């Protein structure tokens, strides 16, 4: 059966981005498999910060929205449709200032939508996306995996978990700014890990 992958890239460095190199490797590897990849570059198609007008548009019934509200709601509706249509979400994520790129946060702000991807219950929030898995391809200049300074991985897992995606694999390419030897070894290892994950799709 065909696997539908949504590949979200978020590097500001375009073709020089190392997370984009990981994403490209993933894309190339899937070509020999029954995998259809939809690519969403959240930098090339950057969204503004989430603001009250957009929240208001979501809270207005679709048939009562004015033209501005229709345009604002379309941002999220399009991204939600892409996410819902996927079996696996692949996030290629640079580490910028110890966090995720703000463009990726803007994407999460559009898909983490109460009533759509999660709902509030008396036992706390409940994810509404079922049967999806996620793969995080993390590119970093330094080395943080498994340390307290890696607040990025728990943050990403928490946001995915809120929507009900708890099956998450992480591929790290770390120490990319720590010399050529370290960079080459980290990328090689990450490419191999991606190859193995593609076999599981
Ligand atoms: C604006 C900016 C902030 C960065 N902040 C960090 C950081 O906090 N820690 C780190 O290890 N590397 C940091 N780096 C290095 C990146 O993580 C590294 O270049 C990685 O390859 C980024 O992914 P990309 O190449 O796909 O953009 C930063 C790079 C940029 C451009």
JSON list of C-alpha atoms and ligand atoms in Angstrom, two decimals:
[
{"chain": "A", "resi": 1, "resn": "UNK", "atom": "CA", "xyz": [0.00, 0.00, 0.00]},
{"chain": "A", "resi": 2, "resn": "UNK", "atom": "CA", "xyz": [1.22, 3.48, -0.83]},
{"chain": "A", "resi": 3, "resn": "UNK", "atom": "CA", "xyz": [2.59, 5.46, 2.11]},
{"chain": "A", "resi": 4, "resn": "UNK", "atom": "CA", "xyz": [1.90, 9.17, 2.02]},
{"chain": "A", "resi": 5, "resn": "UNK", "atom": "CA", "xyz": [4.66, 11.28, 3.57]},
{"chain": "A", "resi": 6, "resn": "UNK", "atom": "CA", "xyz": [4.45, 14.96, 4.38]},
{"chain": "A", "resi": 7, "resn": "UNK", "atom": "CA", "xyz": [7.98, 16.38, 4.39]},
{"chain": "A", "resi": 8, "resn": "UNK", "atom": "CA", "xyz": [8.25, 19.72, 6.19]},
{"chain": "A", "resi": 9, "resn": "UNK", "atom": "CA", "xyz": [11.53, 21.60, 5.75]},
{"chain": "A", "resi": 10, "resn": "UNK", "atom": "CA", "xyz": [12.45, 24.68, 7.75]},
{"chain": "A", "resi": 11, "resn": "UNK", "atom": "CA", "xyz": [16.05, 25.73, 7.06]},
{"chain": "A", "resi": 12, "resn": "UNK", "atom": "CA", "xyz": [16.72, 29.38, 6.25]},
{"chain": "A", "resi": 13, "resn": "UNK", "atom": "CA", "xyz": [19.88, 28.30, 4.37]},
{"chain": "A", "resi": 14, "resn": "UNK", "atom": "CA", "xyz": [18.12, 26.95, 1.29]},
{"chain": "A", "resi": 15, "resn": "UNK", "atom": "CA", "xyz": [20.30, 24.50, -0.70]},
{"chain": "A", "resi": 16, "resn": "UNK", "atom": "CA", "xyz": [23.14, 24.91, 1.85]},
{"chain": "A", "resi": 17, "resn": "UNK", "atom": "CA", "xyz": [20.91, 23.82, 4.72]},
{"chain": "A", "resi": 18, "resn": "UNK", "atom": "CA", "xyz": [22.09, 20.59, 6.34]},
{"chain": "A", "resi": 19, "resn": "UNK", "atom": "CA", "xyz": [18.58, 19.68, 7.45]},
{"chain": "A", "resi": 20, "resn": "UNK", "atom": "CA", "xyz": [17.58, 20.16, 3.82]},
{"chain": "A", "resi": 21, "resn": "UNK", "atom": "CA", "xyz": [20.36, 17.71, 2.88]},
{"chain": "A", "resi": 22, "resn": "UNK", "atom": "CA", "xyz": [18.79, 15.19, 5.28]},
{"chain": "A", "resi": 23, "resn": "UNK", "atom": "CA", "xyz": [15.37, 15.91, 3.77]},
{"chain": "A", "resi": 24, "resn": "UNK", "atom": "CA", "xyz": [16.71, 15.46, 0.23]},
{"chain": "A", "resi": 25, "resn": "UNK", "atom": "CA", "xyz": [18.30, 12.18, 1.20]},
{"chain": "A", "resi": 26, "resn": "UNK", "atom": "CA", "xyz": [14.97, 11.00, 2.61]},
{"chain": "A", "resi": 27, "resn": "UNK", "atom": "CA", "xyz": [13.17, 12.07, -0.57]},
{"chain": "A", "resi": 28, "resn": "UNK", "atom": "CA", "xyz": [15.69, 10.34, -2.85]},
{"chain": "A", "resi": 29, "resn": "UNK", "atom": "CA", "xyz": [15.58, 7.12, -0.83]},
{"chain": "A", "resi": 30, "resn": "UNK", "atom": "CA", "xyz": [11.78, 6.95, -0.99]},
{"chain": "A", "resi": 31, "resn": "UNK", "atom": "CA", "xyz": [11.92, 6.89, -4.80]},
{"chain": "A", "resi": 32, "resn": "UNK", "atom": "CA", "xyz": [12.61, 3.14, -4.77]},
{"chain": "A", "resi": 33, "resn": "UNK", "atom": "CA", "xyz": [9.62, 2.60, -2.48]},
{"chain": "A", "resi": 34, "resn": "UNK", "atom": "CA", "xyz": [5.87, 2.99, -2.71]},
{"chain": "A", "resi": 35, "resn": "UNK", "atom": "CA", "xyz": [5.98, 6.36, -0.98]},
{"chain": "A", "resi": 36, "resn": "UNK", "atom": "CA", "xyz": [4.43, 9.59, -2.22]},
{"chain": "A", "resi": 37, "resn": "UNK", "atom": "CA", "xyz": [6.12, 12.66, -0.75]},
{"chain": "A", "resi": 38, "resn": "UNK", "atom": "CA", "xyz": [4.42, 16.04, -0.39]},
{"chain": "A", "resi": 39, "resn": "UNK", "atom": "CA", "xyz": [6.98, 18.74, 0.37]},
{"chain": "A", "resi": 40, "resn": "UNK", "atom": "CA", "xyz": [6.08, 21.80, 2.45]},
{"chain": "A", "resi": 41, "resn": "UNK", "atom": "CA", "xyz": [8.90, 24.35, 2.79]},
{"chain": "A", "resi": 42, "resn": "UNK", "atom": "CA", "xyz": [7.79, 26.61, 5.63]},
{"chain": "A", "resi": 43, "resn": "UNK", "atom": "CA", "xyz": [10.58, 29.11, 4.90]},
{"chain": "A", "resi": 44, "resn": "UNK", "atom": "CA", "xyz": [9.89, 29.56, 1.17]},
{"chain": "A", "resi": 45, "resn": "UNK", "atom": "CA", "xyz": [6.19, 29.84, 2.07]},
{"chain": "A", "resi": 46, "resn": "UNK", "atom": "CA", "xyz": [6.60, 31.55, 5.42]},
{"chain": "A", "resi": 47, "resn": "UNK", "atom": "CA", "xyz": [3.53, 32.29, 7.49]},
{"chain": "A", "resi": 48, "resn": "UNK", "atom": "CA", "xyz": [3.15, 35.35, 9.73]},
{"chain": "A", "resi": 49, "resn": "UNK", "atom": "CA", "xyz": [3.04, 35.03, 13.52]},
{"chain": "A", "resi": 50, "resn": "UNK", "atom": "CA", "xyz": [-0.31, 33.78, 14.72]},
{"chain": "A", "resi": 51, "resn": "UNK", "atom": "CA", "xyz": [-2.51, 36.71, 15.77]},
{"chain": "A", "resi": 52, "resn": "UNK", "atom": "CA", "xyz": [-5.97, 37.35, 17.21]},
{"chain": "A", "resi": 53, "resn": "UNK", "atom": "CA", "xyz": [-7.58, 37.97, 13.80]},
{"chain": "A", "resi": 54, "resn": "UNK", "atom": "CA", "xyz": [-6.68, 34.46, 12.63]},
{"chain": "A", "resi": 55, "resn": "UNK", "atom": "CA", "xyz": [-7.90, 32.88, 15.87]},
{"chain": "A", "resi": 56, "resn": "UNK", "atom": "CA", "xyz": [-11.12, 34.84, 15.41]},
{"chain": "A", "resi": 57, "resn": "UNK", "atom": "CA", "xyz": [-11.48, 33.47, 11.88]},
{"chain": "A", "resi": 58, "resn": "UNK", "atom": "CA", "xyz": [-11.17, 29.88, 13.18]},
{"chain": "A", "resi": 59, "resn": "UNK", "atom": "CA", "xyz": [-13.79, 30.57, 15.83]},
{"chain": "A", "resi": 60, "resn": "UNK", "atom": "CA", "xyz": [-16.26, 31.97, 13.28]},
{"chain": "A", "resi": 61, "resn": "UNK", "atom": "CA", "xyz": [-18.41, 29.32, 11.56]},
{"chain": "A", "resi": 62, "resn": "UNK", "atom": "CA", "xyz": [-17.15, 28.84, 7.98]},
{"chain": "A", "resi": 63, "resn": "UNK", "atom": "CA", "xyz": [-20.38, 30.08, 6.40]},
{"chain": "A", "resi": 64, "resn": "UNK", "atom": "CA", "xyz": [-20.30, 33.29, 8.45]},
{"chain": "A", "resi": 65, "resn": "UNK", "atom": "CA", "xyz": [-16.69, 34.36, 7.73]},
{"chain": "A", "resi": 66, "resn": "UNK", "atom": "CA", "xyz": [-16.07, 37.60, 5.87]},
{"chain": "A", "resi": 67, "resn": "UNK", "atom": "CA", "xyz": [-13.55, 37.71, 3.00]},
{"chain": "A", "resi": 68, "resn": "UNK", "atom": "CA", "xyz": [-10.60, 38.56, 5.30]},
{"chain": "A", "resi": 69, "resn": "UNK", "atom": "CA", "xyz": [-11.51, 35.76, 7.69]},
{"chain": "A", "resi": 70, "resn": "UNK", "atom": "CA", "xyz": [-11.85, 33.29, 4.81]},
{"chain": "A", "resi": 71, "resn": "UNK", "atom": "CA", "xyz": [-8.33, 34.16, 3.64]},
{"chain": "A", "resi": 72, "resn": "UNK", "atom": "CA", "xyz": [-6.94, 33.86, 7.18]},
{"chain": "A", "resi": 73, "resn": "UNK", "atom": "CA", "xyz": [-8.64, 30.51, 7.87]},
{"chain": "A", "resi": 74, "resn": "UNK", "atom": "CA", "xyz": [-7.32, 29.18, 4.55]},
{"chain": "A", "resi": 75, "resn": "UNK", "atom": "CA", "xyz": [-3.72, 29.20, 5.93]},
{"chain": "A", "resi": 76, "resn": "UNK", "atom": "CA", "xyz": [-4.55, 26.64, 8.56]},
{"chain": "A", "resi": 77, "resn": "UNK", "atom": "CA", "xyz": [-7.13, 24.71, 6.54]},
{"chain": "A", "resi": 78, "resn": "UNK", "atom": "CA", "xyz": [-4.62, 24.01, 3.76]},
{"chain": "A", "resi": 79, "resn": "UNK", "atom": "CA", "xyz": [-1.92, 22.85, 6.20]},
{"chain": "A", "resi": 80, "resn": "UNK", "atom": "CA", "xyz": [-4.39, 20.71, 8.13]},
{"chain": "A", "resi": 81, "resn": "UNK", "atom": "CA", "xyz": [-5.57, 19.03, 4.93]},
{"chain": "A", "resi": 82, "resn": "UNK", "atom": "CA", "xyz": [-1.95, 18.18, 4.03]},
{"chain": "A", "resi": 83, "resn": "UNK", "atom": "CA", "xyz": [-1.29, 16.80, 7.48]},
{"chain": "A", "resi": 84, "resn": "UNK", "atom": "CA", "xyz": [-4.51, 14.75, 7.58]},
{"chain": "A", "resi": 85, "resn": "UNK", "atom": "CA", "xyz": [-3.73, 13.27, 4.16]},
{"chain": "A", "resi": 86, "resn": "UNK", "atom": "CA", "xyz": [-0.35, 11.95, 5.36]},
{"chain": "A", "resi": 87, "resn": "UNK", "atom": "CA", "xyz": [0.59, 8.67, 7.04]},
{"chain": "A", "resi": 88, "resn": "UNK", "atom": "CA", "xyz": [4.00, 9.86, 8.14]},
{"chain": "A", "resi": 89, "resn": "UNK", "atom": "CA", "xyz": [5.10, 13.37, 8.99]},
{"chain": "A", "resi": 90, "resn": "UNK", "atom": "CA", "xyz": [8.80, 14.04, 8.37]},
{"chain": "A", "resi": 91, "resn": "UNK", "atom": "CA", "xyz": [10.14, 17.19, 10.01]},
{"chain": "A", "resi": 92, "resn": "UNK", "atom": "CA", "xyz": [13.59, 18.36, 8.86]},
{"chain": "A", "resi": 93, "resn": "UNK", "atom": "CA", "xyz": [14.58, 20.71, 11.65]},
{"chain": "A", "resi": 94, "resn": "UNK", "atom": "CA", "xyz": [17.63, 22.94, 12.16]},
{"chain": "A", "resi": 95, "resn": "UNK", "atom": "CA", "xyz": [18.57, 24.01, 15.68]},
{"chain": "A", "resi": 96, "resn": "UNK", "atom": "CA", "xyz": [18.49, 27.80, 15.77]},
{"chain": "A", "resi": 97, "resn": "UNK", "atom": "CA", "xyz": [19.28, 29.53, 19.05]},
{"chain": "A", "resi": 98, "resn": "UNK", "atom": "CA", "xyz": [18.48, 26.34, 20.97]},
{"chain": "A", "resi": 99, "resn": "UNK", "atom": "CA", "xyz": [15.02, 26.07, 19.48]},
{"chain": "A", "resi": 100, "resn": "UNK", "atom": "CA", "xyz": [13.05, 25.37, 16.34]},
{"chain": "A", "resi": 101, "resn": "UNK", "atom": "CA", "xyz": [12.98, 27.92, 13.50]},
{"chain": "A", "resi": 102, "resn": "UNK", "atom": "CA", "xyz": [10.21, 30.46, 14.09]},
{"chain": "A", "resi": 103, "resn": "UNK", "atom": "CA", "xyz": [8.78, 29.55, 10.67]},
{"chain": "A", "resi": 104, "resn": "UNK", "atom": "CA", "xyz": [8.27, 25.98, 11.90]},
{"chain": "A", "resi": 105, "resn": "UNK", "atom": "CA", "xyz": [6.62, 27.30, 15.06]},
{"chain": "A", "resi": 106, "resn": "UNK", "atom": "CA", "xyz": [4.27, 29.29, 12.81]},
{"chain": "A", "resi": 107, "resn": "UNK", "atom": "CA", "xyz": [3.41, 26.00, 11.03]},
{"chain": "A", "resi": 108, "resn": "UNK", "atom": "CA", "xyz": [2.72, 24.24, 14.35]},
{"chain": "A", "resi": 109, "resn": "UNK", "atom": "CA", "xyz": [0.62, 27.23, 15.42]},
{"chain": "A", "resi": 110, "resn": "UNK", "atom": "CA", "xyz": [-1.63, 26.55, 12.40]},
{"chain": "A", "resi": 111, "resn": "UNK", "atom": "CA", "xyz": [-1.98, 22.78, 12.85]},
{"chain": "A", "resi": 112, "resn": "UNK", "atom": "CA", "xyz": [-2.25, 22.69, 16.66]},
{"chain": "A", "resi": 113, "resn": "UNK", "atom": "CA", "xyz": [-5.86, 23.76, 16.50]},
{"chain": "A", "resi": 114, "resn": "UNK", "atom": "CA", "xyz": [-8.36, 22.91, 19.23]},
{"chain": "A", "resi": 115, "resn": "UNK", "atom": "CA", "xyz": [-11.35, 21.07, 17.82]},
{"chain": "A", "resi": 116, "resn": "UNK", "atom": "CA", "xyz": [-9.36, 19.98, 14.76]},
{"chain": "A", "resi": 117, "resn": "UNK", "atom": "CA", "xyz": [-6.19, 18.14, 15.81]},
{"chain": "A", "resi": 118, "resn": "UNK", "atom": "CA", "xyz": [-6.84, 17.94, 19.55]},
{"chain": "A", "resi": 119, "resn": "UNK", "atom": "CA", "xyz": [-9.62, 18.67, 21.98]},
{"chain": "A", "resi": 120, "resn": "UNK", "atom": "CA", "xyz": [-9.84, 19.64, 25.59]},
{"chain": "A", "resi": 121, "resn": "UNK", "atom": "CA", "xyz": [-11.43, 17.10, 27.95]},
{"chain": "A", "resi": 122, "resn": "UNK", "atom": "CA", "xyz": [-11.86, 16.94, 31.73]},
{"chain": "A", "resi": 123, "resn": "UNK", "atom": "CA", "xyz": [-8.79, 14.66, 31.74]},
{"chain": "A", "resi": 124, "resn": "UNK", "atom": "CA", "xyz": [-6.69, 17.12, 29.77]},
{"chain": "A", "resi": 125, "resn": "UNK", "atom": "CA", "xyz": [-6.08, 17.50, 26.04]},
{"chain": "A", "resi": 126, "resn": "UNK", "atom": "CA", "xyz": [-6.77, 14.59, 23.71]},
{"chain": "A", "resi": 127, "resn": "UNK", "atom": "CA", "xyz": [-5.10, 14.17, 20.31]},
{"chain": "A", "resi": 128, "resn": "UNK", "atom": "CA", "xyz": [-7.42, 13.71, 17.35]},
{"chain": "A", "resi": 129, "resn": "UNK", "atom": "CA", "xyz": [-4.97, 12.50, 14.68]},
{"chain": "A", "resi": 130, "resn": "UNK", "atom": "CA", "xyz": [-4.92, 8.74, 14.61]},
{"chain": "A", "resi": 131, "resn": "UNK", "atom": "CA", "xyz": [-2.56, 6.19, 13.09]},
{"chain": "A", "resi": 132, "resn": "UNK", "atom": "CA", "xyz": [0.20, 8.59, 12.12]},
{"chain": "A", "resi": 133, "resn": "UNK", "atom": "CA", "xyz": [3.90, 8.40, 12.82]},
{"chain": "A", "resi": 134, "resn": "UNK", "atom": "CA", "xyz": [6.56, 11.08, 12.67]},
{"chain": "A", "resi": 135, "resn": "UNK", "atom": "CA", "xyz": [10.26, 11.23, 11.86]},
{"chain": "A", "resi": 136, "resn": "UNK", "atom": "CA", "xyz": [12.38, 14.15, 13.00]},
{"chain": "A", "resi": 137, "resn": "UNK", "atom": "CA", "xyz": [15.59, 14.88, 11.07]},
{"chain": "A", "resi": 138, "resn": "UNK", "atom": "CA", "xyz": [17.54, 17.15, 13.41]},
{"chain": "A", "resi": 139, "resn": "UNK", "atom": "CA", "xyz": [20.57, 19.15, 12.21]},
{"chain": "A", "resi": 140, "resn": "UNK", "atom": "CA", "xyz": [22.69, 20.92, 14.78]},
{"chain": "A", "resi": 141, "resn": "UNK", "atom": "CA", "xyz": [25.94, 22.87, 14.83]},
{"chain": "A", "resi": 142, "resn": "UNK", "atom": "CA", "xyz": [26.83, 21.56, 18.30]},
{"chain": "A", "resi": 143, "resn": "UNK", "atom": "CA", "xyz": [26.13, 18.40, 20.29]},
{"chain": "A", "resi": 144, "resn": "UNK", "atom": "CA", "xyz": [23.11, 18.38, 22.56]},
{"chain": "A", "resi": 145, "resn": "UNK", "atom": "CA", "xyz": [21.21, 15.09, 22.14]},
{"chain": "A", "resi": 146, "resn": "UNK", "atom": "CA", "xyz": [20.36, 13.58, 25.51]},
{"chain": "A", "resi": 147, "resn": "UNK", "atom": "CA", "xyz": [21.41, 16.65, 27.47]},
{"chain": "A", "resi": 148, "resn": "UNK", "atom": "CA", "xyz": [19.30, 19.29, 29.23]},
{"chain": "A", "resi": 149, "resn": "UNK", "atom": "CA", "xyz": [20.18, 21.79, 26.53]},
{"chain": "A", "resi": 150, "resn": "UNK", "atom": "CA", "xyz": [18.26, 19.76, 23.96]},
{"chain": "A", "resi": 151, "resn": "UNK", "atom": "CA", "xyz": [14.92, 21.36, 24.73]},
{"chain": "A", "resi": 152, "resn": "UNK", "atom": "CA", "xyz": [14.07, 21.13, 21.02]},
{"chain": "A", "resi": 153, "resn": "UNK", "atom": "CA", "xyz": [13.40, 17.37, 20.86]},
{"chain": "A", "resi": 154, "resn": "UNK", "atom": "CA", "xyz": [11.02, 17.28, 23.88]},
{"chain": "A", "resi": 155, "resn": "UNK", "atom": "CA", "xyz": [9.24, 20.37, 22.54]},
{"chain": "A", "resi": 156, "resn": "UNK", "atom": "CA", "xyz": [8.68, 18.76, 19.13]},
{"chain": "A", "resi": 157, "resn": "UNK", "atom": "CA", "xyz": [7.54, 15.47, 20.70]},
{"chain": "A", "resi": 158, "resn": "UNK", "atom": "CA", "xyz": [5.15, 17.34, 23.01]},
{"chain": "A", "resi": 159, "resn": "UNK", "atom": "CA", "xyz": [3.57, 19.25, 20.13]},
{"chain": "A", "resi": 160, "resn": "UNK", "atom": "CA", "xyz": [3.22, 16.04, 18.08]},
{"chain": "A", "resi": 161, "resn": "UNK", "atom": "CA", "xyz": [1.84, 14.23, 21.14]},
{"chain": "A", "resi": 162, "resn": "UNK", "atom": "CA", "xyz": [-0.79, 16.91, 21.65]},
{"chain": "A", "resi": 163, "resn": "UNK", "atom": "CA", "xyz": [-2.19, 15.98, 18.24]},
{"chain": "A", "resi": 164, "resn": "UNK", "atom": "CA", "xyz": [-2.01, 12.25, 19.01]},
{"chain": "A", "resi": 165, "resn": "UNK", "atom": "CA", "xyz": [1.25, 11.44, 17.21]},
{"chain": "A", "resi": 166, "resn": "UNK", "atom": "CA", "xyz": [3.33, 9.50, 19.71]},
{"chain": "A", "resi": 167, "resn": "UNK", "atom": "CA", "xyz": [5.20, 7.16, 17.36]},
{"chain": "A", "resi": 168, "resn": "UNK", "atom": "CA", "xyz": [8.22, 9.39, 16.76]},
{"chain": "A", "resi": 169, "resn": "UNK", "atom": "CA", "xyz": [11.72, 8.51, 15.50]},
{"chain": "A", "resi": 170, "resn": "UNK", "atom": "CA", "xyz": [14.54, 11.04, 15.72]},
{"chain": "A", "resi": 171, "resn": "UNK", "atom": "CA", "xyz": [17.63, 11.11, 13.51]},
{"chain": "A", "resi": 172, "resn": "UNK", "atom": "CA", "xyz": [20.34, 13.44, 14.78]},
{"chain": "A", "resi": 173, "resn": "UNK", "atom": "CA", "xyz": [23.09, 15.00, 12.70]},
{"chain": "A", "resi": 174, "resn": "UNK", "atom": "CA", "xyz": [25.07, 16.80, 15.37]},
{"chain": "A", "resi": 175, "resn": "UNK", "atom": "CA", "xyz": [28.34, 18.69, 15.64]},
{"chain": "A", "resi": 176, "resn": "UNK", "atom": "CA", "xyz": [27.98, 19.95, 12.08]},
{"chain": "A", "resi": 177, "resn": "UNK", "atom": "CA", "xyz": [29.95, 23.09, 12.92]},
{"chain": "A", "resi": 178, "resn": "UNK", "atom": "CA", "xyz": [32.68, 21.20, 14.81]},
{"chain": "A", "resi": 179, "resn": "UNK", "atom": "CA", "xyz": [35.06, 20.54, 11.95]},
{"chain": "A", "resi": 180, "resn": "UNK", "atom": "CA", "xyz": [34.88, 18.69, 8.64]},
{"chain": "A", "resi": 181, "resn": "UNK", "atom": "CA", "xyz": [35.58, 15.23, 10.07]},
{"chain": "A", "resi": 182, "resn": "UNK", "atom": "CA", "xyz": [32.83, 15.47, 12.67]},
{"chain": "A", "resi": 183, "resn": "UNK", "atom": "CA", "xyz": [30.40, 16.93, 10.11]},
{"chain": "A", "resi": 184, "resn": "UNK", "atom": "CA", "xyz": [31.07, 14.22, 7.53]},
{"chain": "A", "resi": 185, "resn": "UNK", "atom": "CA", "xyz": [30.80, 11.42, 10.11]},
{"chain": "A", "resi": 186, "resn": "UNK", "atom": "CA", "xyz": [27.55, 12.85, 11.54]},
{"chain": "A", "resi": 187, "resn": "UNK", "atom": "CA", "xyz": [25.97, 13.21, 8.11]},
{"chain": "A", "resi": 188, "resn": "UNK", "atom": "CA", "xyz": [27.04, 9.70, 7.08]},
{"chain": "A", "resi": 189, "resn": "UNK", "atom": "CA", "xyz": [25.52, 8.24, 10.23]},
{"chain": "A", "resi": 190, "resn": "UNK", "atom": "CA", "xyz": [22.32, 10.24, 9.77]},
{"chain": "A", "resi": 191, "resn": "UNK", "atom": "CA", "xyz": [21.97, 9.16, 6.14]},
{"chain": "A", "resi": 192, "resn": "UNK", "atom": "CA", "xyz": [22.32, 5.52, 7.21]},
{"chain": "A", "resi": 193, "resn": "UNK", "atom": "CA", "xyz": [19.66, 5.99, 9.90]},
{"chain": "A", "resi": 194, "resn": "UNK", "atom": "CA", "xyz": [17.34, 7.54, 7.30]},
{"chain": "A", "resi": 195, "resn": "UNK", "atom": "CA", "xyz": [17.96, 4.58, 4.94]},
{"chain": "A", "resi": 196, "resn": "UNK", "atom": "CA", "xyz": [16.87, 2.21, 7.71]},
{"chain": "A", "resi": 197, "resn": "UNK", "atom": "CA", "xyz": [13.77, 4.23, 8.53]},
{"chain": "A", "resi": 198, "resn": "UNK", "atom": "CA", "xyz": [12.70, 4.41, 4.88]},
{"chain": "A", "resi": 199, "resn": "UNK", "atom": "CA", "xyz": [12.73, 0.59, 4.86]},
{"chain": "A", "resi": 200, "resn": "UNK", "atom": "CA", "xyz": [10.07, 0.67, 7.60]},
{"chain": "A", "resi": 201, "resn": "UNK", "atom": "CA", "xyz": [7.60, 2.86, 5.66]},
{"chain": "B", "resi": 1, "resn": "LIG", "atom": "C1", "xyz": [20.60, 31.64, 13.27]},
{"chain": "B", "resi": 1, "resn": "LIG", "atom": "C2", "xyz": [21.30, 30.38, 13.66]},
{"chain": "B", "resi": 1, "resn": "LIG", "atom": "C3", "xyz": [21.28, 29.96, 14.96]},
{"chain": "B", "resi": 1, "resn": "LIG", "atom": "C4", "xyz": [21.94, 28.79, 15.34]},
{"chain": "B", "resi": 1, "resn": "LIG", "atom": "N1", "xyz": [21.89, 28.39, 16.64]},
{"chain": "B", "resi": 1, "resn": "LIG", "atom": "C5", "xyz": [22.48, 27.22, 16.99]},
{"chain": "B", "resi": 1, "resn": "LIG", "atom": "C6", "xyz": [22.40, 26.73, 18.32]},
{"chain": "B", "resi": 1, "resn": "LIG", "atom": "O1", "xyz": [21.80, 27.32, 19.19]},
{"chain": "B", "resi": 1, "resn": "LIG", "atom": "N2", "xyz": [23.03, 25.57, 18.61]},
{"chain": "B", "resi": 1, "resn": "LIG", "atom": "C7", "xyz": [23.69, 24.85, 17.66]},
{"chain": "B", "resi": 1, "resn": "LIG", "atom": "O2", "xyz": [24.21, 23.79, 17.97]},
{"chain": "B", "resi": 1, "resn": "LIG", "atom": "N3", "xyz": [23.77, 25.27, 16.40]},
{"chain": "B", "resi": 1, "resn": "LIG", "atom": "C8", "xyz": [23.19, 26.45, 16.05]},
{"chain": "B", "resi": 1, "resn": "LIG", "atom": "N4", "xyz": [23.28, 26.87, 14.75]},
{"chain": "B", "resi": 1, "resn": "LIG", "atom": "C9", "xyz": [23.93, 26.02, 13.75]},
{"chain": "B", "resi": 1, "resn": "LIG", "atom": "C10", "xyz": [22.88, 25.17, 13.07]},
{"chain": "B", "resi": 1, "resn": "LIG", "atom": "O3", "xyz": [22.22, 24.32, 13.98]},
{"chain": "B", "resi": 1, "resn": "LIG", "atom": "C11", "xyz": [23.52, 24.33, 11.98]},
{"chain": "B", "resi": 1, "resn": "LIG", "atom": "O4", "xyz": [24.08, 25.24, 11.03]},
{"chain": "B", "resi": 1, "resn": "LIG", "atom": "C12", "xyz": [22.55, 23.40, 11.31]},
{"chain": "B", "resi": 1, "resn": "LIG", "atom": "O5", "xyz": [23.17, 22.87, 10.17]},
{"chain": "B", "resi": 1, "resn": "LIG", "atom": "C13", "xyz": [21.31, 24.16, 10.94]},
{"chain": "B", "resi": 1, "resn": "LIG", "atom": "O6", "xyz": [20.50, 23.46, 10.03]},
{"chain": "B", "resi": 1, "resn": "LIG", "atom": "P1", "xyz": [20.40, 24.00, 8.56]},
{"chain": "B", "resi": 1, "resn": "LIG", "atom": "O7", "xyz": [21.80, 23.89, 8.00]},
{"chain": "B", "resi": 1, "resn": "LIG", "atom": "O8", "xyz": [19.46, 23.04, 7.92]},
{"chain": "B", "resi": 1, "resn": "LIG", "atom": "O9", "xyz": [19.87, 25.39, 8.53]},
{"chain": "B", "resi": 1, "resn": "LIG", "atom": "C14", "xyz": [22.64, 28.04, 14.37]},
{"chain": "B", "resi": 1, "resn": "LIG", "atom": "C15", "xyz": [22.65, 28.48, 13.03]},
{"chain": "B", "resi": 1, "resn": "LIG", "atom": "C16", "xyz": [21.99, 29.62, 12.67]},
{"chain": "B", "resi": 1, "resn": "LIG", "atom": "C17", "xyz": [22.00, 30.06, 11.23]}
]
